[in-house]
Amino acid sequence: MKILLSADDIQRRVAEMARQIADDYRGQPVTIVGVLTGCLMFLADIVRHLDLPLRIALLQASSYRGEATAPGELRIQAERLPDLRGRHVLLLDDILDTGQTLAELRVYLRNLGVASLRVGVLLRKEGRQKTPVEVDYCGFDIPDAFVVGYGLDFNDEYRHLPYIAILNR
Ligand code: XMP
């Protein structure tokens, strides 16, 4: 597989993003809401750079099945979310592709009565967004290719790789 972003590239950028997030929140308590399963590595790495009063919560959103490249209906499983009313929430996802997932999650979280909502993604695919989603923090803009590693999977494989690679199909 062709490596698109090395482990060093990712670690450097994640640390930069964390600095920007810490500057923006200026010591305010933040609840990070990660989107499973792809956010695992990104979330785990970024929070270790964040010197803020922090809570971590997780939800699952799935629309992709295996190799599918077009989104289906989004299923949100949020049973394990704490009460987010009045909290400053930072939603973290692995990749912004068509935008459907983050657009729907944004509405979902706003309806829970959060005090503020920002969105951070590690990757944003160029030329793929169908639902416009403004993100507050973006690690890398990448070409339109199917990528795996650093949390991203193909049939639940490759998530453990410390780098991001283009999957050969
Ligand atoms: P949307 O289209 O809703 O998609 O923005 C976001 C979700 O789609 C998955 N996705 C990928 N997963 N490699 C992956 O492993 C990819 O290249 C890719 N593109 C989209 C991912 O779950 C993301 O949260």
XYZ file of N, CA, C and O and ligand atoms in Angstrom:
700
model
N 0.845 -1.202 0.000
C 0.000 0.000 0.000
C 0.879 1.251 0.000
O 1.934 1.270 0.619
N 0.392 2.268 -0.667
C 1.165 3.518 -0.725
C 0.867 4.342 0.530
O -0.304 4.636 0.826
N 1.925 4.688 1.233
C 1.720 5.498 2.439
C 1.445 6.951 2.042
O 2.211 7.554 1.290
N 0.340 7.469 2.542
C -0.047 8.847 2.231
C 0.444 9.783 3.329
O 0.957 10.866 3.051
N 0.294 9.357 4.577
C 0.730 10.170 5.715
C 1.481 9.268 6.676
O 0.934 8.258 7.155
N 2.718 9.615 6.939
C 3.528 8.778 7.827
C 3.084 9.000 9.274
O 2.402 9.987 9.592
N 3.524 8.094 10.132
C 3.210 8.229 11.561
C 3.737 9.571 12.080
O 3.062 10.250 12.864
N 4.916 9.990 11.613
C 5.473 11.279 12.062
C 4.633 12.458 11.592
O 4.380 13.393 12.352
N 4.226 12.404 10.317
C 3.355 13.475 9.791
C 2.119 13.611 10.674
O 1.699 14.722 11.018
N 1.522 12.481 10.999
C 0.264 12.500 11.755
C 0.512 13.049 13.157
O -0.209 13.934 13.626
N 1.544 12.551 13.800
C 1.797 12.980 15.183
C 2.089 14.480 15.252
O 1.635 15.175 16.155
N 2.835 14.963 14.284
C 3.178 16.390 14.263
C 1.913 17.235 14.111
O 1.687 18.195 14.839
N 1.070 16.833 13.176
C -0.143 17.610 12.886
C -1.151 17.523 14.037
O -1.810 18.515 14.363
N -1.247 16.353 14.641
C -2.187 16.200 15.751
C -1.765 17.105 16.915
O -2.603 17.753 17.557
N -0.471 17.199 17.154
C 0.015 18.082 18.224
C -0.316 19.544 17.900
O -0.723 20.313 18.780
N -0.162 19.918 16.625
C -0.518 21.298 16.213
C -2.003 21.564 16.421
O -2.402 22.625 16.900
N -2.807 20.597 16.019
C -4.262 20.766 16.173
C -4.612 20.935 17.650
O -5.465 21.748 18.012
N -3.974 20.156 18.497
C -4.256 20.233 19.933
C -3.904 21.621 20.465
O -4.633 22.184 21.286
N -2.804 22.180 19.961
C -2.415 23.527 20.419
C -3.478 24.540 20.030
O -3.860 25.404 20.812
N -3.984 24.391 18.811
C -5.015 25.322 18.338
C -6.302 25.169 19.167
O -6.922 26.158 19.562
N -6.653 23.943 19.466
C -7.865 23.683 20.259
C -7.706 24.268 21.669
O -8.596 24.956 22.178
N -6.563 24.029 22.267
C -6.330 24.537 23.627
C -6.386 26.068 23.630
O -6.963 26.676 24.541
N -5.819 26.709 22.601
C -5.868 28.171 22.512
C -7.310 28.656 22.390
O -7.703 29.640 23.007
N -8.097 27.974 21.573
C -9.473 28.419 21.331
C -10.351 28.267 22.570
O -11.198 29.113 22.837
N -10.179 27.204 23.310
C -11.064 26.966 24.461
C -10.582 27.677 25.731
O -11.343 27.814 26.683
N -9.347 28.133 25.747
C -8.810 28.930 26.864
C -9.218 28.433 28.241
O -9.815 29.164 29.045
N -9.002 27.181 28.498
C -9.242 26.657 29.842
C -10.683 26.298 30.156
O -10.979 25.832 31.252
N -11.599 26.510 29.198
C -13.004 26.118 29.437
C -13.123 24.595 29.464
O -12.448 23.910 28.702
N -14.036 24.058 30.261
C -14.244 22.606 30.230
C -14.856 22.176 28.896
O -15.762 22.841 28.398
N -14.324 21.115 28.351
C -14.774 20.633 27.046
C -15.145 19.154 27.147
O -14.488 18.395 27.855
N -16.211 18.792 26.442
C -16.514 17.369 26.291
C -16.196 16.972 24.859
O -16.779 17.502 23.914
N -15.226 16.083 24.726
C -14.888 15.574 23.405
C -15.832 14.420 23.119
O -15.923 13.480 23.918
N -16.525 14.495 21.995
C -17.369 13.373 21.587
C -16.735 12.743 20.348
O -16.640 13.381 19.294
N -16.273 11.516 20.500
C -15.616 10.814 19.395
C -16.604 9.928 18.664
O -17.507 9.353 19.274
N -16.408 9.833 17.359
C -17.274 8.994 16.538
C -16.553 7.659 16.298
O -15.526 7.610 15.618
N -17.116 6.620 16.887
C -16.520 5.287 16.750
C -16.761 4.723 15.353
O -17.771 5.034 14.743
N -15.944 3.869 14.855
C -14.761 3.381 15.535
C -13.520 4.105 15.034
O -12.459 4.070 15.640
N -13.679 4.798 13.927
C -12.524 5.378 13.247
C -11.764 6.429 14.031
O -10.597 6.688 13.776
N -12.421 7.037 15.035
C -11.771 8.144 15.764
C -10.754 7.661 16.791
O -10.025 8.475 17.352
N -10.732 6.340 17.035
C -9.963 5.805 18.172
C -8.565 6.383 18.348
O -8.231 6.919 19.400
N -7.742 6.259 17.316
C -6.333 6.674 17.431
C -6.228 8.199 17.525
O -5.473 8.733 18.331
N -6.986 8.865 16.681
C -6.961 10.328 16.622
C -7.359 10.896 17.976
O -6.667 11.749 18.542
N -8.436 10.393 18.516
C -8.916 10.894 19.811
C -7.878 10.617 20.904
O -7.517 11.503 21.678
N -7.388 9.374 20.917
C -6.447 9.001 21.977
C -5.182 9.856 21.918
O -4.633 10.247 22.943
N -4.729 10.173 20.720
C -3.505 10.972 20.594
C -3.755 12.441 20.913
O -2.963 13.077 21.603
N -4.856 12.974 20.429
C -5.062 14.426 20.588
C -5.331 14.779 22.053
O -4.830 15.779 22.562
N -6.096 13.949 22.760
C -6.427 14.320 24.138
C -5.186 14.336 25.036
O -5.146 15.074 26.016
N -4.184 13.547 24.674
C -2.988 13.538 25.521
C -2.168 14.811 25.381
O -1.265 15.067 26.153
N -2.508 15.635 24.376
C -1.845 16.941 24.248
C -2.683 18.062 24.846
O -2.260 19.216 24.800
N -3.900 17.756 25.282
C -4.817 18.828 25.665
C -4.802 19.081 27.166
O -5.247 18.240 27.943
N -4.300 20.246 27.531
C -4.274 20.611 28.930
C -5.522 21.456 29.217
O -5.458 22.669 29.332
N -6.664 20.780 29.264
C -7.959 21.440 29.489
C -8.759 20.534 30.415
O -8.555 19.325 30.406
N -9.733 21.094 31.165
C -10.648 20.211 31.882
C -11.467 19.448 30.833
O -12.174 20.065 30.035
N -11.324 18.143 30.810
C -11.818 17.380 29.662
C -12.670 16.195 30.076
O -12.347 15.490 31.037
N -13.752 16.010 29.341
C -14.502 14.762 29.451
C -14.437 14.099 28.086
O -14.382 14.791 27.062
N -14.503 12.778 28.074
C -14.499 12.062 26.801
C -15.761 11.218 26.722
O -16.101 10.515 27.686
N -16.467 11.332 25.614
C -17.666 10.526 25.400
C -17.602 9.952 23.986
O -16.884 10.470 23.129
N -18.338 8.888 23.770
C -18.273 8.213 22.473
C -19.663 7.909 21.951
O -20.578 7.619 22.733
N -19.809 7.994 20.670
C -21.025 7.491 20.031
C -20.590 6.721 18.793
O -19.449 6.815 18.348
N -21.515 5.975 18.253
C -21.205 5.232 17.039
C -22.115 5.714 15.920
O -23.315 5.918 16.140
N -21.534 5.921 14.762
C -22.345 6.305 13.606
C -21.898 5.421 12.461
O -20.705 5.343 12.170
N -22.837 4.736 11.845
C -22.424 3.876 10.740
C -23.345 4.035 9.543
O -24.555 4.013 9.673
N -22.694 4.211 8.403
C -23.456 4.243 7.162
C -22.761 3.385 6.116
O -23.386 2.917 5.187
N -21.467 3.167 6.337
C -20.701 2.408 5.356
C -20.716 0.940 5.708
O -20.595 0.568 6.862
N -20.831 0.107 4.736
C -20.747 -1.337 4.950
C -19.621 -1.869 4.089
O -19.712 -1.799 2.859
N -18.573 -2.405 4.731
C -17.477 -2.998 3.965
C -16.910 -2.020 2.964
O -16.468 -0.940 3.303
N -16.989 -2.390 1.737
C -16.316 -1.651 0.683
C -17.135 -0.478 0.144
O -16.644 0.308 -0.674
N -18.375 -0.377 0.567
C -19.265 0.623 -0.044
C -18.641 2.010 -0.032
O -17.999 2.409 0.927
N -18.814 2.731 -1.103
C -18.253 4.075 -1.158
C -19.341 5.135 -1.155
O -19.065 6.314 -1.085
N -20.607 4.724 -1.261
C -21.708 5.686 -1.186
C -22.418 5.484 0.148
O -22.637 4.355 0.577
N -22.721 6.579 0.833
C -23.333 6.436 2.144
C -24.769 5.941 2.058
O -25.505 6.302 1.154
N -25.148 5.112 3.011
C -26.540 4.709 3.126
C -27.166 5.532 4.229
O -26.675 6.606 4.563
N -28.218 5.016 4.812
C -28.855 5.753 5.904
C -27.950 5.695 7.133
O -27.342 4.666 7.413
N -27.873 6.790 7.842
C -26.964 6.840 8.988
C -27.645 6.297 10.239
O -28.766 6.667 10.546
N -26.935 5.405 10.925
C -27.459 4.871 12.177
C -26.610 5.443 13.314
O -25.388 5.269 13.325
N -27.276 6.162 14.218
C -26.547 6.781 15.334
C -26.850 5.987 16.597
O -28.013 5.832 16.963
N -25.810 5.468 17.234
C -25.990 4.769 18.512
C -25.316 5.629 19.584
O -24.092 5.730 19.625
N -26.155 6.253 20.392
C -25.631 7.243 21.337
C -26.049 6.922 22.769
O -26.088 7.816 23.617
N -26.313 5.656 23.040
C -26.812 5.264 24.374
C -25.809 5.597 25.474
O -26.184 5.827 26.617
N -24.530 5.595 25.119
C -23.523 5.793 26.172
C -23.116 7.245 26.362
O -22.216 7.544 27.136
N -23.792 8.136 25.654
C -23.445 9.558 25.834
C -23.933 10.047 27.193
O -25.059 9.738 27.587
N -23.145 10.832 27.892
C -23.643 11.464 29.118
C -24.582 12.617 28.750
O -24.736 12.926 27.577
N -25.163 13.233 29.750
C -26.018 14.393 29.501
C -25.125 15.542 29.005
O -24.211 15.974 29.714
N -25.391 15.998 27.799
C -24.525 17.032 27.207
C -25.127 18.430 27.279
O -24.545 19.388 26.761
N -26.290 18.527 27.921
C -26.927 19.855 28.005
C -25.993 20.869 28.658
O -25.409 20.592 29.721
N -25.829 22.009 28.000
C -25.018 23.074 28.575
C -23.518 22.853 28.486
O -22.740 23.654 28.990
N -23.096 21.793 27.835
C -21.653 21.535 27.742
C -21.063 22.053 26.430
O -21.746 22.107 25.408
N -19.790 22.402 26.498
C -19.054 22.768 25.283
C -18.540 21.482 24.657
O -17.717 20.787 25.261
N -19.052 21.177 23.475
C -18.752 19.882 22.864
C -17.854 20.064 21.645
O -18.082 20.938 20.803
N -16.843 19.225 21.584
C -15.989 19.141 20.392
C -16.180 17.746 19.809
O -15.799 16.751 20.426
N -16.782 17.707 18.643
C -17.056 16.432 17.967
C -15.845 16.063 17.117
O -15.397 16.862 16.292
N -15.307 14.872 17.318
C -14.115 14.453 16.569
C -14.424 13.230 15.719
O -14.913 12.217 16.225
N -14.102 13.331 14.436
C -14.280 12.180 13.553
C -12.997 11.963 12.761
O -12.155 12.859 12.659
N -12.872 10.762 12.199
C -11.660 10.436 11.466
C -11.586 11.174 10.132
O -10.591 11.760 9.783
N -12.713 11.139 9.386
C -12.625 11.636 8.008
C -13.943 12.262 7.575
O -15.014 11.746 7.889
N -13.819 13.383 6.887
C -14.989 14.023 6.280
C -14.988 13.632 4.810
O -14.078 13.997 4.065
N -16.004 12.875 4.435
C -16.083 12.389 3.060
C -17.248 13.115 2.374
O -17.094 14.254 1.940
N -18.426 12.515 2.317
C -19.557 13.224 1.687
C -20.102 14.317 2.601
O -20.783 15.234 2.148
N -19.871 14.178 3.901
C -20.372 15.164 4.858
C -21.650 14.721 5.557
O -22.075 15.341 6.534
N -22.244 13.645 5.089
C -23.526 13.210 5.656
C -23.410 12.934 7.171
O -24.239 13.391 7.958
N -22.382 12.194 7.547
C -22.253 11.799 8.945
C -22.167 13.025 9.847
O -22.926 13.162 10.812
N -21.246 13.932 9.522
C -21.051 15.072 10.418
C -22.226 16.034 10.379
O -22.567 16.622 11.402
N -22.856 16.171 9.224
C -24.024 17.061 9.145
C -25.128 16.520 10.061
O -25.745 17.275 10.824
N -25.359 15.214 10.010
C -26.431 14.647 10.838
C -26.061 14.649 12.323
O -26.896 14.906 13.180
N -24.812 14.371 12.603
C -24.401 14.358 14.017
C -24.462 15.757 14.618
O -24.773 15.929 15.792
N -24.176 16.730 13.808
C -24.226 18.097 14.276
C -25.656 18.448 14.728
O -25.858 18.995 15.802
N -26.624 18.110 13.896
C -28.026 18.371 14.234
C -28.400 17.585 15.498
O -29.019 18.119 16.428
N -27.984 16.330 15.540
C -28.302 15.470 16.671
C -27.770 16.075 17.985
O -28.489 16.169 18.986
N -26.537 16.525 17.962
C -25.929 17.054 19.197
C -26.517 18.415 19.568
O -26.745 18.696 20.748
N -26.774 19.231 18.571
C -27.401 20.530 18.876
C -28.747 20.332 19.557
O -29.099 21.050 20.484
N -29.496 19.329 19.084
C -30.808 19.047 19.671
C -30.719 18.560 21.117
O -31.715 18.533 21.819
N -29.537 18.159 21.541
C -29.361 17.744 22.938
C -29.126 18.948 23.846
O -28.955 18.801 25.054
N -29.056 20.133 23.253
C -28.943 21.349 24.069
C -27.529 21.691 24.503
O -27.324 22.252 25.588
N -26.547 21.384 23.656
C -25.161 21.712 24.022
C -24.977 23.237 24.058
O -25.697 23.971 23.376
N -24.015 23.682 24.853
C -23.752 25.130 24.941
C -23.051 25.611 23.682
O -23.304 26.714 23.187
N -22.123 24.810 23.179
C -21.447 25.148 21.924
C -20.998 23.854 21.279
O -20.838 22.834 21.950
N -20.802 23.934 19.966
C -20.402 22.723 19.238
C -19.359 23.099 18.192
O -19.588 23.981 17.349
N -18.210 22.441 18.294
C -17.200 22.576 17.249
C -16.920 21.186 16.708
O -17.202 20.190 17.370
N -16.330 21.164 15.503
C -16.089 19.882 14.841
C -14.629 19.803 14.410
O -14.085 20.761 13.850
N -14.017 18.663 14.683
C -12.640 18.432 14.230
C -12.539 17.108 13.488
O -13.133 16.117 13.899
N -11.818 17.130 12.378
C -11.574 15.881 11.642
C -10.088 15.773 11.357
O -9.396 16.779 11.177
N -9.609 14.538 11.303
C -8.211 14.362 10.932
C -8.046 14.563 9.432
O -7.110 15.211 8.985
N -8.972 14.010 8.653
C -8.849 14.038 7.193
C -10.101 14.616 6.542
O -11.207 14.435 7.058
N -9.885 15.292 5.433
C -11.025 15.772 4.637
C -10.703 15.439 3.184
O -9.651 15.821 2.674
N -11.638 14.692 2.550
C -11.388 14.291 1.160
C -11.778 15.405 0.210
O -12.888 15.925 0.280
N -10.857 15.721 -0.691
C -11.125 16.804 -1.639
C -12.161 16.373 -2.674
O -12.113 15.247 -3.173
N -13.085 17.270 -2.948
C -14.043 17.044 -4.032
C -15.123 16.029 -3.743
O -15.781 15.553 -4.666
N -15.347 15.652 -2.499
C -16.330 14.609 -2.188
C -17.552 15.149 -1.444
O -18.561 14.479 -1.355
N -17.450 16.350 -0.885
C -18.537 16.810 -0.017
C -19.820 17.110 -0.802
O -19.817 17.906 -1.732
N -20.864 16.435 -0.381
C -22.192 16.675 -0.977
C -23.035 17.515 -0.022
O -23.853 18.308 -0.429
N -22.845 17.265 1.262
C -23.514 18.058 2.289
C -22.439 18.969 2.865
O -21.495 18.475 3.469
N -22.556 20.274 2.648
C -21.482 21.153 3.124
C -21.387 21.133 4.656
O -22.400 21.313 5.326
N -20.209 20.868 5.171
C -19.995 20.870 6.622
C -18.766 21.725 6.899
O -17.682 21.435 6.393
N -18.960 22.775 7.668
C -17.817 23.592 8.083
C -17.131 22.882 9.236
O -17.794 22.566 10.229
N -15.845 22.613 9.120
C -15.155 22.038 10.259
C -14.249 23.093 10.887
O -13.715 23.957 10.195
N -14.123 23.037 12.189
C -13.307 24.018 12.899
C -11.835 23.617 12.895
O -10.958 24.469 12.946
N -11.585 22.311 12.887
C -10.210 21.808 12.903
C -10.097 20.687 11.884
O -10.877 19.740 11.916
N -9.131 20.810 10.974
C -8.928 19.762 9.965
C -7.439 19.455 9.893
O -6.618 20.360 9.748
N -7.103 18.177 10.029
C -5.692 17.784 10.019
C -5.088 17.894 8.627
O -4.114 18.611 8.407
N -5.680 17.180 7.683
C -5.121 17.117 6.331
C -6.234 17.071 5.286
O -7.220 16.350 5.466
N -6.057 17.803 4.186
C -6.895 17.595 3.007
C -6.213 16.538 2.158
O -5.017 16.660 1.859
N -6.973 15.518 1.791
C -6.373 14.402 1.046
C -7.132 14.182 -0.264
O -8.294 14.542 -0.377
N -6.463 13.539 -1.234
C -7.157 13.254 -2.490
C -8.265 12.223 -2.299
O -8.307 11.529 -1.270
N -9.138 12.122 -3.285
C -10.266 11.196 -3.212
C -9.786 9.766 -3.478
O -9.742 9.309 -4.620
N -9.387 9.094 -2.386
C -8.959 7.688 -2.485
C -9.420 7.021 -1.203
O -9.639 7.706 -0.198
N -9.550 5.698 -1.230
C -9.959 5.010 -0.014
C -8.725 4.779 0.851
O -7.768 4.143 0.428
N -8.758 5.329 2.052
C -7.575 5.261 2.906
C -7.842 4.395 4.143
O -8.976 4.302 4.613
N -6.771 3.790 4.619
C -6.864 2.944 5.814
C -5.688 3.255 6.739
O -4.697 3.853 6.331
N -5.839 2.799 7.988
C -4.778 2.987 8.971
C -5.135 4.078 9.956
O -6.040 4.888 9.714
N -4.458 4.067 11.101
C -4.660 5.076 12.143
C -6.163 5.193 12.472
O -6.730 6.271 12.511
N -6.789 4.052 12.668
C -8.213 4.026 13.018
C -9.129 3.712 11.856
O -10.225 3.187 12.038
N -8.672 4.044 10.646
C -9.529 3.817 9.463
C -9.379 2.377 8.977
O -8.281 1.823 8.971
N -10.491 1.836 8.523
C -10.491 0.397 8.251
C -11.023 0.049 6.868
O -11.682 0.846 6.209
N -10.755 -1.209 6.507
C -11.497 -1.862 5.438
C -11.957 -3.182 6.037
O -11.119 -4.010 6.427
N -13.249 -3.337 6.176
C -13.790 -4.519 6.861
C -13.142 -4.746 8.221
O -12.790 -5.874 8.575
N -12.950 -3.676 8.956
C -12.365 -3.696 10.299
C -10.892 -4.094 10.340
O -10.335 -4.267 11.422
N -10.245 -4.201 9.184
C -8.806 -4.449 9.172
C -8.060 -3.125 9.032
O -8.639 -2.125 8.600
N -6.802 -3.154 9.351
C -5.834 -2.053 9.152
C -5.946 -0.901 10.150
O -5.167 0.033 10.091
N -6.902 -0.963 11.062
C -7.071 0.177 11.971
C -5.824 0.438 12.822
O -5.595 1.541 13.278
N -5.062 -0.629 13.074
C -3.937 -0.525 14.016
C -2.696 0.132 13.410
O -1.749 0.439 14.122
N -2.680 0.341 12.097
C -1.466 0.888 11.476
C -1.198 2.301 11.991
O -2.126 3.101 12.124
N 0.064 2.641 12.278
C 0.354 3.978 12.813
C 0.368 5.059 11.729
O 0.482 6.233 12.027
N 0.278 4.643 10.466
C 0.281 5.578 9.333
C -1.030 5.432 8.556
O -1.830 4.537 8.829
N -1.216 6.324 7.575
C -2.406 6.248 6.723
C -1.957 5.928 5.304
O -1.039 6.568 4.771
N -2.597 4.908 4.726
C -2.190 4.448 3.398
C -3.396 4.365 2.476
O -4.541 4.269 2.922
N -3.098 4.418 1.174
C -4.160 4.256 0.170
C -4.328 2.769 -0.087
O -3.357 2.064 -0.391
N -5.571 2.307 0.060
C -5.834 0.878 -0.116
C -5.831 0.533 -1.599
O -6.509 1.175 -2.403
N -5.054 -0.486 -1.971
C -5.084 -0.961 -3.355
C -6.268 -1.873 -3.539
O -6.457 -2.789 -2.751
N -7.047 -1.579 -4.555
C -8.200 -2.476 -4.751
C -8.178 -3.077 -6.132
O -7.717 -2.490 -7.071
P -19.367 10.779 5.192
O -19.540 10.426 3.731
O -20.653 10.678 5.940
O -18.441 9.614 5.692
O -18.654 12.093 5.359
C -17.774 9.622 6.846
C -17.442 8.203 7.247
O -17.215 7.356 6.113
C -16.143 6.487 6.338
N -15.129 6.710 5.288
C -13.975 6.056 5.169
N -13.425 5.077 5.919
N -11.539 5.037 4.507
C -12.213 4.562 5.558
O -11.692 3.676 6.229
C -12.017 6.021 3.712
O -11.350 6.409 2.749
C -13.316 6.543 4.062
N -14.082 7.506 3.523
C -15.174 7.584 4.310
C -15.645 6.820 7.734
O -16.206 5.912 8.636
C -16.170 8.203 8.039
O -16.396 8.453 9.395
